[in-house]
N, CA and C atoms as an extended XYZ file, in Angstrom:
564
Properties=species:S:1:pos:R:3:atomname:S:1:resname:S:1:resid:I:1 pbc="F F F"
N       -47.093      130.407      -11.855 N   MET     1
C       -48.204      130.380      -11.909 CA  MET     1
C       -48.800      129.847      -10.549 C   MET     1
N       -48.067      128.730      -10.039 N   GLY     2
C       -47.959      128.426       -8.497 CA  GLY     2
C       -48.064      129.180       -7.654 C   GLY     2
N       -47.442      130.457       -7.672 N   LYS     3
C       -47.547      131.481       -6.651 CA  LYS     3
C       -48.405      132.533       -6.640 C   LYS     3
N       -48.702      132.765       -7.754 N   LYS     4
C       -50.280      133.392       -8.135 CA  LYS     4
C       -51.398      132.720       -7.419 C   LYS     4
N       -51.531      131.634       -7.417 N   LEU     5
C       -52.881      130.971       -6.961 CA  LEU     5
C       -52.400      130.725       -5.093 C   LEU     5
N       -51.106      130.904       -4.872 N   VAL     6
C       -50.979      130.638       -3.389 CA  VAL     6
C       -51.553      132.064       -2.871 C   VAL     6
N       -51.232      133.001       -3.623 N   LEU     7
C       -51.484      134.472       -3.399 CA  LEU     7
C       -52.514      134.702       -3.441 C   LEU     7
N       -53.283      134.372       -4.405 N   VAL     8
C       -54.881      134.660       -4.559 CA  VAL     8
C       -55.402      133.965       -3.454 C   VAL     8
N       -55.200      132.730       -3.323 N   LEU     9
C       -55.498      131.674       -2.034 CA  LEU     9
C       -55.731      132.425       -0.551 C   LEU     9
N       -54.491      132.861       -0.651 N   VAL    10
C       -54.174      133.786        0.694 CA  VAL    10
C       -55.003      134.717        0.850 C   VAL    10
N       -55.227      135.978       -0.273 N   ALA    11
C       -56.192      137.004       -0.332 CA  ALA    11
C       -57.602      136.533        0.054 C   ALA    11
N       -58.001      135.616       -0.623 N   ILE    12
C       -59.374      134.972       -0.283 CA  ILE    12
C       -59.670      134.869        0.942 C   ILE    12
N       -58.675      133.918        1.581 N   LEU    13
C       -58.835      133.552        2.932 CA  LEU    13
C       -58.787      134.619        4.121 C   LEU    13
N       -57.934      135.895        3.784 N   MET    14
C       -57.951      137.102        4.532 CA  MET    14
C       -59.211      137.776        4.223 C   MET    14
N       -59.708      137.756        3.015 N   MET    15
C       -61.138      138.542        3.195 CA  MET    15
C       -62.317      137.713        3.408 C   MET    15
N       -62.440      136.406        3.957 N   ILE    16
C       -63.299      135.518        4.474 CA  ILE    16
C       -63.009      135.767        5.860 C   ILE    16
N       -62.126      136.095        6.325 N   LEU    17
C       -61.653      135.893        7.977 CA  LEU    17
C       -62.066      137.469        8.207 C   LEU    17
N       -61.803      138.340        7.575 N   SER    18
C       -62.054      139.774        7.854 CA  SER    18
C       -63.701      140.061        7.858 C   SER    18
N       -64.286      139.422        6.787 N   LEU    19
C       -65.881      139.517        6.712 CA  LEU    19
C       -66.092      138.879        7.968 C   LEU    19
N       -65.906      137.564        8.385 N   THR    20
C       -66.587      136.690        9.730 CA  THR    20
C       -66.494      137.574       10.947 C   THR    20
N       -65.579      138.515       10.811 N   SER    21
C       -65.425      139.210       12.482 CA  SER    21
C       -66.041      140.846       12.323 C   SER    21
N       -66.310      141.072       11.160 N   CYS    22
C       -66.965      142.253       10.942 CA  CYS    22
C       -67.966      142.596       11.833 C   CYS    22
N       -69.273      141.271       11.551 N   GLY    23
C       -70.555      141.527       12.676 CA  GLY    23
C       -70.326      141.325       14.081 C   GLY    23
N       -69.361      140.938       14.599 N   GLN    24
C       -69.420      140.267       15.872 CA  GLN    24
C       -69.148      141.642       16.769 C   GLN    24
N       -70.048      141.754       17.656 N   LYS    25
C       -70.131      142.566       18.629 CA  LYS    25
C       -68.789      142.309       19.909 C   LYS    25
N       -68.447      143.523       20.514 N   LYS    26
C       -67.556      143.221       21.466 CA  LYS    26
C       -68.022      142.836       22.690 C   LYS    26
N       -67.774      141.801       23.086 N   GLN    27
C       -68.223      140.721       24.416 CA  GLN    27
C       -67.742      141.668       25.506 C   GLN    27
N       -68.705      142.517       26.250 N   VAL    28
C       -68.777      143.399       27.408 CA  VAL    28
C       -68.902      142.704       28.388 C   VAL    28
N       -67.520      142.337       29.402 N   THR    29
C       -67.787      141.752       30.991 CA  THR    29
C       -67.368      142.591       32.577 C   THR    29
N       -67.359      144.028       31.757 N   ASN    30
C       -67.124      144.640       32.917 CA  ASN    30
C       -68.469      144.818       33.749 C   ASN    30
N       -68.130      145.148       35.005 N   THR    31
C       -69.081      145.262       35.988 CA  THR    31
C       -69.510      147.085       35.739 C   THR    31
N       -70.375      147.630       36.461 N   PRO    32
C       -70.930      149.070       36.313 CA  PRO    32
C       -69.579      149.638       36.820 C   PRO    32
N       -69.031      149.114       38.080 N   GLU    33
C       -68.145      149.626       39.135 CA  GLU    33
C       -66.892      149.967       37.960 C   GLU    33
N       -66.377      148.793       37.338 N   GLU    34
C       -65.408      149.100       36.682 CA  GLU    34
C       -65.483      150.008       35.196 C   GLU    34
N       -67.050      150.146       34.837 N   ILE    35
C       -67.249      151.141       33.960 CA  ILE    35
C       -66.872      152.408       34.272 C   ILE    35
N       -67.346      152.622       35.385 N   GLU    36
C       -67.421      154.120       35.969 CA  GLU    36
C       -66.143      154.331       36.216 C   GLU    36
N       -64.907      153.627       36.650 N   GLN    37
C       -63.825      153.859       36.915 CA  GLN    37
C       -63.027      153.877       36.039 C   GLN    37
N       -62.823      153.388       34.866 N   LYS    38
C       -62.575      153.534       33.554 CA  LYS    38
C       -62.759      154.902       33.165 C   LYS    38
N       -64.455      155.552       32.963 N   ILE    39
C       -64.540      156.832       32.804 CA  ILE    39
C       -63.721      157.965       33.732 C   ILE    39
N       -63.662      157.729       35.034 N   ALA    40
C       -63.006      158.669       35.944 CA  ALA    40
C       -61.698      158.677       35.523 C   ALA    40
N       -60.872      157.288       35.230 N   ASP    41
C       -59.424      157.515       34.945 CA  ASP    41
C       -59.009      158.182       34.109 C   ASP    41
N       -59.851      158.091       32.634 N   ALA    42
C       -59.876      158.563       31.399 CA  ALA    42
C       -59.792      160.260       31.430 C   ALA    42
N       -60.925      160.801       32.511 N   LEU    43
C       -61.063      162.195       32.707 CA  LEU    43
C       -60.058      162.942       33.439 C   LEU    43
N       -59.319      161.743       34.571 N   GLY    44
C       -58.271      162.087       35.497 CA  GLY    44
C       -58.643      162.189       36.636 C   GLY    44
N       -58.705      160.987       37.539 N   SER    45
C       -58.935      160.921       38.881 CA  SER    45
C       -59.143      161.951       39.742 C   SER    45
N       -57.737      162.801       39.642 N   GLU    46
C       -57.875      163.805       40.456 CA  GLU    46
C       -58.885      165.033       40.465 C   GLU    46
N       -58.935      165.132       39.143 N   LYS    47
C       -60.166      166.343       39.182 CA  LYS    47
C       -61.344      165.381       38.895 C   LYS    47
N       -61.620      164.557       38.804 N   TYR    48
C       -63.160      163.757       38.688 CA  TYR    48
C       -63.878      163.921       39.895 C   TYR    48
N       -65.001      164.910       39.998 N   LEU    49
C       -65.657      165.285       40.824 CA  LEU    49
C       -67.028      164.046       41.195 C   LEU    49
N       -67.136      163.229       40.796 N   CYS    50
C       -67.909      161.885       41.123 CA  CYS    50
C       -67.437      160.977       41.947 C   CYS    50
N       -67.253      161.616       43.481 N   THR    51
C       -66.294      160.751       44.133 CA  THR    51
C       -67.009      160.138       45.314 C   THR    51
N       -68.391      160.837       45.398 N   ALA    52
C       -69.139      160.311       46.952 CA  ALA    52
C       -70.488      159.129       46.210 C   ALA    52
N       -70.521      157.978       46.673 N   THR    53
C       -71.315      156.693       46.590 CA  THR    53
C       -72.505      157.524       46.946 C   THR    53
N       -73.726      157.329       45.942 N   VAL    54
C       -75.106      157.624       46.532 CA  VAL    54
C       -75.721      156.529       47.306 C   VAL    54
N       -76.299      157.053       48.293 N   ASP    55
C       -76.759      155.927       49.468 CA  ASP    55
C       -77.960      155.188       48.217 C   ASP    55
N       -78.097      153.875       48.555 N   LYS    56
C       -78.945      152.837       47.782 CA  LYS    56
C       -80.489      153.316       47.740 C   LYS    56
N       -80.794      153.461       48.970 N   ASP    57
C       -82.188      153.984       49.284 CA  ASP    57
C       -82.471      155.442       48.016 C   ASP    57
N       -81.715      156.252       48.700 N   GLU    58
C       -81.607      157.543       47.893 CA  GLU    58
C       -81.468      157.672       46.348 C   GLU    58
N       -80.556      156.872       45.853 N   PHE    59
C       -80.376      156.456       44.584 CA  PHE    59
C       -81.828      156.006       43.878 C   PHE    59
N       -82.218      154.901       44.367 N   PHE    60
C       -83.524      154.185       43.984 CA  PHE    60
C       -84.773      155.508       43.862 C   PHE    60
N       -84.971      156.388       44.919 N   LYS    61
C       -85.863      157.292       45.030 CA  LYS    61
C       -85.605      158.150       44.028 C   LYS    61
N       -84.320      158.429       43.933 N   PHE    62
C       -84.201      160.104       42.872 CA  PHE    62
C       -84.546      159.680       41.534 C   PHE    62
N       -84.124      158.230       41.364 N   TYR    63
C       -84.057      157.685       40.082 CA  TYR    63
C       -85.557      157.205       39.639 C   TYR    63
N       -86.000      156.870       40.414 N   GLU    64
C       -87.413      156.272       40.243 CA  GLU    64
C       -87.188      154.957       39.857 C   GLU    64
N       -86.141      153.960       39.921 N   LEU    65
C       -86.064      152.809       39.209 CA  LEU    65
C       -86.488      151.649       40.152 C   LEU    65
N       -86.779      150.820       39.128 N   ASP    66
C       -87.304      149.415       39.844 CA  ASP    66
C       -86.271      148.665       40.299 C   ASP    66
N       -85.988      148.321       41.562 N   LYS    67
C       -84.453      147.674       41.736 CA  LYS    67
C       -84.697      146.365       41.491 C   LYS    67
N       -85.908      145.518       41.046 N   SER    68
C       -85.983      144.254       40.742 CA  SER    68
C       -85.605      144.161       39.238 C   SER    68
N       -85.234      144.995       38.550 N   GLN    69
C       -84.991      145.076       37.076 CA  GLN    69
C       -83.511      145.558       36.929 C   GLN    69
N       -83.291      146.146       38.023 N   VAL    70
C       -81.707      146.547       38.098 CA  VAL    70
C       -80.655      145.649       38.790 C   VAL    70
N       -79.643      144.924       37.702 N   THR    71
C       -78.922      143.490       38.381 CA  THR    71
C       -77.809      144.160       39.031 C   THR    71
N       -77.154      145.349       38.462 N   SER    72
C       -75.712      145.732       39.245 CA  SER    72
C       -75.794      147.223       38.743 C   SER    72
N       -75.465      148.102       39.713 N   TYR    73
C       -75.082      149.282       39.307 CA  TYR    73
C       -74.266      150.093       40.188 C   TYR    73
N       -73.636      151.187       39.910 N   VAL    74
C       -72.537      152.418       40.396 CA  VAL    74
C       -73.627      153.360       40.184 C   VAL    74
N       -73.487      154.243       41.417 N   ALA    75
C       -74.134      155.570       41.180 CA  ALA    75
C       -73.279      156.638       42.243 C   ALA    75
N       -72.417      157.397       41.508 N   LYS    76
C       -71.859      158.383       42.234 CA  LYS    76
C       -72.404      159.810       41.937 C   LYS    76
N       -71.638      160.986       42.842 N   GLU    77
C       -72.154      162.164       42.556 CA  GLU    77
C       -70.784      163.053       43.399 C   GLU    77
N       -71.188      164.061       42.823 N   SER    78
C       -70.166      165.106       43.671 CA  SER    78
C       -70.194      165.218       45.409 C   SER    78
N       -69.217      165.259       45.924 N   SER    79
C       -69.404      165.515       47.769 CA  SER    79
C       -70.255      166.540       47.961 C   SER    79
N       -70.824      167.334       46.916 N   ASN    80
C       -71.556      168.596       47.339 CA  ASN    80
C       -72.719      168.622       46.079 C   ASN    80
N       -73.596      167.701       46.170 N   PRO    81
C       -74.365      167.910       44.772 CA  PRO    81
C       -75.466      168.773       44.810 C   PRO    81
N       -75.469      169.829       45.315 N   ARG    82
C       -76.270      170.916       45.524 CA  ARG    82
C       -75.765      172.030       44.933 C   ARG    82
N       -74.629      171.928       44.897 N   ASP    83
C       -73.684      173.213       44.066 CA  ASP    83
C       -73.160      172.479       42.944 C   ASP    83
N       -72.569      171.395       43.006 N   ILE    84
C       -72.090      170.830       41.957 CA  ILE    84
C       -72.745      169.583       41.059 C   ILE    84
N       -73.350      169.617       40.272 N   PRO    85
C       -74.303      168.721       39.737 CA  PRO    85
C       -73.677      167.112       39.207 C   PRO    85
N       -72.574      167.236       38.975 N   ASP    86
C       -71.786      165.906       38.433 CA  ASP    86
C       -72.614      164.732       39.204 C   ASP    86
N       -72.563      163.618       38.020 N   ARG    87
C       -73.260      162.511       38.429 CA  ARG    87
C       -72.403      161.591       37.603 C   ARG    87
N       -72.379      160.146       38.139 N   ALA    88
C       -71.898      159.148       37.175 CA  ALA    88
C       -72.913      158.009       37.820 C   ALA    88
N       -73.224      157.312       36.550 N   VAL    89
C       -74.623      155.993       36.977 CA  VAL    89
C       -74.196      155.160       35.924 C   VAL    89
N       -74.163      154.072       36.202 N   VAL    90
C       -73.951      152.997       35.169 CA  VAL    90
C       -74.746      151.903       35.959 C   VAL    90
N       -75.786      151.594       35.041 N   LEU    91
C       -76.720      150.379       35.620 CA  LEU    91
C       -76.556      149.221       34.665 C   LEU    91
N       -76.548      148.018       34.906 N   LEU    92
C       -76.935      146.789       34.386 CA  LEU    92
C       -78.235      146.520       34.624 C   LEU    92
N       -79.015      146.430       33.423 N   VAL    93
C       -80.368      146.065       33.845 CA  VAL    93
C       -80.766      144.868       32.896 C   VAL    93
N       -82.217      144.332       33.015 N   THR    94
C       -82.865      143.211       32.446 CA  THR    94
C       -83.113      143.806       30.855 C   THR    94
N       -83.183      142.655       30.024 N   GLU    95
C       -83.285      143.256       28.763 CA  GLU    95
C       -84.760      144.391       28.680 C   GLU    95
N       -85.703      143.581       28.945 N   GLU    96
C       -87.080      144.745       28.997 CA  GLU    96
C       -86.881      146.146       29.669 C   GLU    96
N       -86.062      146.037       30.696 N   TYR    97
C       -86.069      147.402       31.347 CA  TYR    97
C       -85.424      148.463       30.686 C   TYR    97
N       -84.389      148.529       29.687 N   SER    98
C       -83.504      149.200       29.214 CA  SER    98
C       -84.004      150.491       28.778 C   SER    98
N       -85.311      150.580       27.774 N   LYS    99
C       -85.906      152.053       27.769 CA  LYS    99
C       -86.442      152.820       28.727 C   LYS    99
N       -87.393      151.728       29.926 N   THR   100
C       -87.588      152.272       30.972 CA  THR   100
C       -86.371      153.081       31.858 C   THR   100
N       -85.737      152.406       31.868 N   ALA   101
C       -84.115      152.947       32.939 CA  ALA   101
C       -83.646      154.207       32.199 C   ALA   101
N       -83.633      154.408       30.778 N   VAL   102
C       -83.153      155.379       30.220 CA  VAL   102
C       -84.341      156.427       30.257 C   VAL   102
N       -85.862      156.095       30.534 N   ASP   103
C       -86.498      157.110       30.503 CA  ASP   103
C       -86.531      157.677       31.682 C   ASP   103
N       -86.281      156.898       32.913 N   GLN   104
C       -86.080      157.138       34.352 CA  GLN   104
C       -85.029      158.151       34.463 C   GLN   104
N       -83.712      157.906       33.880 N   LEU   105
C       -82.552      158.865       33.968 CA  LEU   105
C       -82.917      160.149       33.375 C   LEU   105
N       -83.649      159.990       32.292 N   ASN   106
C       -83.893      161.313       31.636 CA  ASN   106
C       -84.765      162.109       32.629 C   ASN   106
N       -85.991      161.576       33.162 N   LYS   107
C       -86.778      162.385       34.037 CA  LYS   107
C       -85.681      163.165       35.435 C   LYS   107
N       -84.783      162.264       35.667 N   ALA   108
C       -83.856      162.535       36.778 CA  ALA   108
C       -83.036      164.100       36.236 C   ALA   108
N       -82.503      163.487       34.915 N   TYR   109
C       -81.886      164.758       34.276 CA  TYR   109
C       -82.767      166.103       34.067 C   TYR   109
N       -83.863      166.169       33.617 N   ALA   110
C       -84.765      166.914       33.657 CA  ALA   110
C       -84.663      167.800       35.019 C   ALA   110
N       -84.758      167.157       36.308 N   LYS   111
C       -84.890      167.785       37.556 CA  LYS   111
C       -83.359      168.742       37.361 C   LYS   111
N       -82.306      168.194       37.160 N   ILE   112
C       -80.988      168.503       37.330 CA  ILE   112
C       -80.870      169.683       36.769 C   ILE   112
N       -81.184      169.833       35.387 N   VAL   113
C       -81.154      170.927       34.490 CA  VAL   113
C       -81.702      172.185       34.915 C   VAL   113
N       -83.199      171.680       35.434 N   GLU   114
C       -83.826      172.569       36.055 CA  GLU   114
C       -83.199      173.512       36.796 C   GLU   114
N       -82.810      172.768       37.791 N   SER   115
C       -81.973      173.533       38.992 CA  SER   115
C       -80.948      174.091       38.403 C   SER   115
N       -79.622      173.629       37.698 N   VAL   116
C       -79.066      174.154       37.311 CA  VAL   116
C       -79.008      175.710       36.496 C   VAL   116
N       -80.380      175.703       35.907 N   ARG   117
C       -80.759      176.613       35.054 CA  ARG   117
C       -80.586      177.945       35.795 C   ARG   117
N       -81.582      177.622       36.845 N   LYS   118
C       -81.741      178.624       38.082 CA  LYS   118
C       -80.554      179.297       38.469 C   LYS   118
N       -79.674      178.932       38.572 N   THR   119
C       -78.207      179.498       39.053 CA  THR   119
C       -77.145      179.746       37.951 C   THR   119
N       -77.245      179.307       36.758 N   SER   120
C       -76.602      179.476       35.413 CA  SER   120
C       -75.083      178.890       35.831 C   SER   120
N       -74.958      178.137       36.756 N   SER   121
C       -73.417      177.683       36.930 CA  SER   121
C       -73.352      176.395       36.260 C   SER   121
N       -72.170      175.790       35.749 N   ASP   122
C       -72.351      174.648       34.943 CA  ASP   122
C       -73.212      174.269       34.011 C   ASP   122
N       -73.658      174.980       33.234 N   LEU   123
C       -74.638      175.093       32.243 CA  LEU   123
C       -73.985      174.513       31.053 C   LEU   123
N       -72.669      174.744       30.773 N   GLY   124
C       -71.978      174.108       29.687 CA  GLY   124
C       -71.959      172.538       29.895 C   GLY   124
N       -71.938      172.107       31.280 N   LYS   125
C       -71.454      170.599       31.238 CA  LYS   125
C       -72.568      169.672       31.585 C   LYS   125
N       -73.832      170.765       32.075 N   THR   126
C       -75.020      170.127       32.087 CA  THR   126
C       -75.888      169.649       30.972 C   THR   126
N       -75.779      170.650       30.015 N   LEU   127
C       -76.404      170.503       28.775 CA  LEU   127
C       -75.551      169.502       27.777 C   LEU   127
N       -74.930      169.026       28.299 N   ASN   128
C       -73.854      168.165       27.165 CA  ASN   128
C       -74.077      166.869       27.957 C   ASN   128
N       -74.639      166.687       28.921 N   ALA   129
C       -74.618      165.288       29.528 CA  ALA   129
C       -74.904      164.114       28.565 C   ALA   129
N       -74.556      162.994       28.958 N   ARG   130
C       -74.727      161.587       28.200 CA  ARG   130
C       -75.446      160.890       28.795 C   ARG   130
N       -76.427      160.270       28.150 N   ILE   131
C       -77.407      158.834       28.433 CA  ILE   131
C       -77.172      157.754       27.246 C   ILE   131
N       -76.341      156.854       27.759 N   TYR   132
C       -76.444      155.629       26.637 CA  TYR   132
C       -76.854      154.600       27.089 C   TYR   132
N       -77.284      153.613       26.108 N   GLU   133
C       -78.122      152.358       26.307 CA  GLU   133
C       -77.276      151.830       25.498 C   GLU   133
N       -76.676      150.490       25.810 N   GLN   134
C       -75.895      149.488       25.097 CA  GLN   134
C       -75.752      148.256       25.825 C   GLN   134
N       -76.428      147.302       24.897 N   ASP   135
C       -76.152      145.773       25.494 CA  ASP   135
C       -76.341      145.717       26.910 C   ASP   135
N       -77.338      146.049       27.403 N   GLY   136
C       -78.163      145.540       28.833 CA  GLY   136
C       -77.378      146.627       29.652 C   GLY   136
N       -76.725      147.635       29.437 N   TYR   137
C       -76.035      148.460       30.274 CA  TYR   137
C       -76.811      150.031       29.755 C   TYR   137
N       -77.089      150.808       30.948 N   VAL   138
C       -77.941      152.035       30.891 CA  VAL   138
C       -77.033      153.076       31.420 C   VAL   138
N       -76.436      154.310       31.170 N   ALA   139
C       -75.647      154.706       31.920 CA  ALA   139
C       -76.013      156.517       31.599 C   ALA   139
N       -75.571      157.462       32.721 N   PHE   140
C       -75.948      158.672       32.695 CA  PHE   140
C       -74.603      159.091       33.117 C   PHE   140
N       -74.028      160.121       32.474 N   PHE   141
C       -72.869      160.864       32.727 CA  PHE   141
C       -73.086      162.193       32.686 C   PHE   141
N       -72.784      162.688       33.794 N   LEU   142
C       -72.801      164.406       33.799 CA  LEU   142
C       -71.760      164.853       34.493 C   LEU   142
N       -70.581      164.691       33.933 N   ALA   143
C       -69.522      165.083       34.563 CA  ALA   143
C       -68.129      165.363       33.837 C   ALA   143
N       -67.457      166.146       34.285 N   GLU   144
C       -66.293      166.697       33.784 CA  GLU   144
C       -65.310      167.158       34.605 C   GLU   144
N       -63.861      167.164       34.488 N   THR   145
C       -62.974      167.852       35.196 CA  THR   145
C       -63.262      168.908       35.974 C   THR   145
N       -62.654      169.208       36.985 N   LYS   146
C       -62.806      170.604       37.821 CA  LYS   146
C       -62.341      171.510       36.671 C   LYS   146
N       -63.661      172.545       36.960 N   PHE   147
C       -63.238      173.880       36.043 CA  PHE   147
C       -63.021      174.977       36.880 C   PHE   147
N       -62.028      175.728       36.962 N   GLU   148
C       -61.410      176.556       37.772 CA  GLU   148
C       -61.711      177.855       36.934 C   GLU   148
N       -62.357      178.975       37.320 N   ASN   149
C       -62.465      180.285       36.758 CA  ASN   149
C       -62.452      180.270       35.304 C   ASN   149
N       -63.043      181.351       34.578 N   GLY   150
C       -63.310      181.415       33.396 CA  GLY   150
C       -64.544      181.823       32.496 C   GLY   150
N       -64.431      181.950       31.506 N   SER   151
C       -65.573      182.088       30.842 CA  SER   151
C       -66.734      181.278       30.467 C   SER   151
N       -67.771      181.216       30.233 N   SER   152
C       -68.616      180.607       29.986 CA  SER   152
C       -68.157      179.533       28.967 C   SER   152
N       -67.668      180.102       27.711 N   GLU   153
C       -67.138      179.500       26.299 CA  GLU   153
C       -66.072      178.270       26.699 C   GLU   153
N       -65.236      179.056       27.626 N   LYS   154
C       -64.093      178.265       28.126 CA  LYS   154
C       -64.664      177.002       28.782 C   LYS   154
N       -65.733      177.250       29.641 N   GLU   155
C       -66.341      175.763       30.351 CA  GLU   155
C       -67.251      174.888       29.338 C   GLU   155
N       -67.738      175.565       28.018 N   ILE   156
C       -68.080      174.862       27.156 CA  ILE   156
C       -67.229      174.049       26.283 C   ILE   156
N       -66.025      174.357       26.368 N   ARG   157
C       -64.687      174.137       25.438 CA  ARG   157
C       -64.473      172.790       26.422 C   ARG   157
N       -64.187      172.966       27.671 N   ILE   158
C       -63.763      171.956       28.499 CA  ILE   158
C       -64.909      170.817       28.634 C   ILE   158
N       -66.025      170.967       28.686 N   ALA   159
C       -67.015      170.237       28.802 CA  ALA   159
C       -67.205      169.226       27.433 C   ALA   159
N       -67.090      170.127       26.235 N   LYS   160
C       -67.051      169.052       24.872 CA  LYS   160
C       -65.574      168.286       24.786 C   LYS   160
N       -64.758      168.695       25.573 N   LYS   161
C       -63.420      168.221       25.505 CA  LYS   161
C       -63.802      167.107       26.392 C   LYS   161
N       -64.310      167.015       27.493 N   ASP   162
C       -64.437      166.204       28.325 CA  ASP   162
C       -65.315      165.193       28.040 C   ASP   162
N       -66.448      165.248       27.372 N   TYR   163
C       -67.365      164.507       26.897 CA  TYR   163
C       -66.893      163.797       25.813 C   TYR   163
N       -66.109      164.128       24.990 N   GLU   164
C       -65.379      163.248       23.638 CA  GLU   164
C       -64.551      162.426       24.691 C   GLU   164
N       -63.871      162.600       25.783 N   THR   165
C       -63.196      161.730       26.304 CA  THR   165
C       -63.951      160.490       26.977 C   THR   165
N       -65.358      161.208       27.316 N   VAL   166
C       -66.321      159.818       28.088 CA  VAL   166
C       -66.724      159.182       26.540 C   VAL   166
N       -67.058      159.809       25.684 N   ASP   167
C       -67.419      159.100       24.450 CA  ASP   167
C       -66.721      157.944       24.207 C   ASP   167
N       -65.189      158.329       23.969 N   ASN   168
C       -63.982      157.491       23.419 CA  ASN   168
C       -63.779      156.269       24.499 C   ASN   168
N       -63.833      156.586       25.802 N   THR   169
C       -63.569      155.396       26.512 CA  THR   169
C       -64.775      154.734       26.726 C   THR   169
N       -66.130      155.224       26.312 N   TRP   170
C       -67.034      153.983       26.319 CA  TRP   170
C       -67.058      153.457       24.963 C   TRP   170
N       -66.234      153.938       23.867 N   LYS   171
C       -66.019      153.093       22.791 CA  LYS   171
C       -64.812      152.132       23.210 C   LYS   171
N       -63.903      152.348       23.651 N   GLU   172
C       -62.766      151.443       24.169 CA  GLU   172
C       -63.588      150.224       24.666 C   GLU   172
N       -64.614      150.666       25.636 N   ILE   173
C       -64.995      149.459       26.200 CA  ILE   173
C       -65.797      148.627       25.566 C   ILE   173
N       -67.071      149.271       24.816 N   PHE   174
C       -68.042      149.001       24.056 CA  PHE   174
C       -67.822      148.430       22.249 C   PHE   174
N       -66.815      149.115       21.951 N   GLY   175
C       -66.600      148.922       20.636 CA  GLY   175
C       -67.430      149.884       19.665 C   GLY   175
N       -67.999      150.577       20.332 N   SER   176
C       -69.059      151.558       19.559 CA  SER   176
C       -69.309      152.503       20.506 C   SER   176
N       -70.087      153.637       20.000 N   ILE   177
C       -70.614      154.863       20.929 CA  ILE   177
C       -72.151      155.011       20.271 C   ILE   177
N       -73.015      154.644       21.311 N   PRO   178
C       -74.311      154.795       20.831 CA  PRO   178
C       -75.007      156.087       20.676 C   PRO   178
N       -76.107      156.307       20.565 N   SER   179
C       -76.672      157.646       20.325 CA  SER   179
C       -76.489      157.952       21.752 C   SER   179
N       -76.355      159.538       21.721 N   ASN   180
C       -76.667      159.998       23.357 CA  ASN   180
C       -78.270      160.298       23.361 C   ASN   180
N       -78.844      159.873       24.461 N   LEU   181
C       -80.289      159.785       24.471 CA  LEU   181
C       -80.748      160.633       25.344 C   LEU   181
N       -79.640      161.074       25.978 N   ALA   182
C       -79.972      162.332       26.745 CA  ALA   182
C       -81.168      163.664       26.332 C   ALA   182
N       -82.285      164.007       26.845 N   ILE   183
C       -82.991      164.773       26.140 CA  ILE   183
C       -82.891      165.921       27.078 C   ILE   183
N       -82.662      167.311       26.395 N   VAL   184
C       -82.226      168.455       27.251 CA  VAL   184
C       -83.922      168.842       27.191 C   VAL   184
N       -84.433      169.287       28.523 N   PRO   185
C       -85.754      169.505       28.484 CA  PRO   185
C       -85.701      171.298       28.281 C   PRO   185
N       -86.878      171.538       27.598 N   PRO   186
C       -87.039      173.050       26.906 CA  PRO   186
C       -86.860      173.898       28.273 C   PRO   186
N       -86.662      175.199       27.998 N   VAL   187
C       -86.628      176.230       29.137 CA  VAL   187
C       -88.077      176.670       29.319 C   VAL   187
N       -88.455      176.447       30.917 N   LYS   188
C       -89.836      176.802       30.979 CA  LYS   188
C       -89.773      178.359       31.293 C   LYS   188
């Protein structure tokens, strides 16, 4: 009888401990630069195209963000952004500014989509972009590994696989994947 009681008490203790840890958020202490670097590493740094740091003034002008609401950030793009639309932006913003930052990233995303639709290159990658908002961080990823020739179907498969990598890396950092807030604008 004594062994059964001990086993029951151990089982109850384990249940209590598992329940107390269920609702806890993962504490994220990474800087925007560290988050972007983890995404780059996961995609494979040698093929990752967001290698050029965006000038601060150009960044805030293009995305129309309020500098006073952005605590820290990293913004990278391809070395040839007119031809290769890849971008990686991670912001740490004030709590009240998160939704506005998402809206501003979507406005910039709409401009990029419109430009890419004119050339029809990189469409699979562009239409699957990610905009996340989680725990004070707001991020925009329009990035995949370098695509070397092939059909648009192959490009879409590669883009989906690469964005799964982005999603999974985000989950490793934050403990969950938020809804993708990127809004694909309708064709004009």
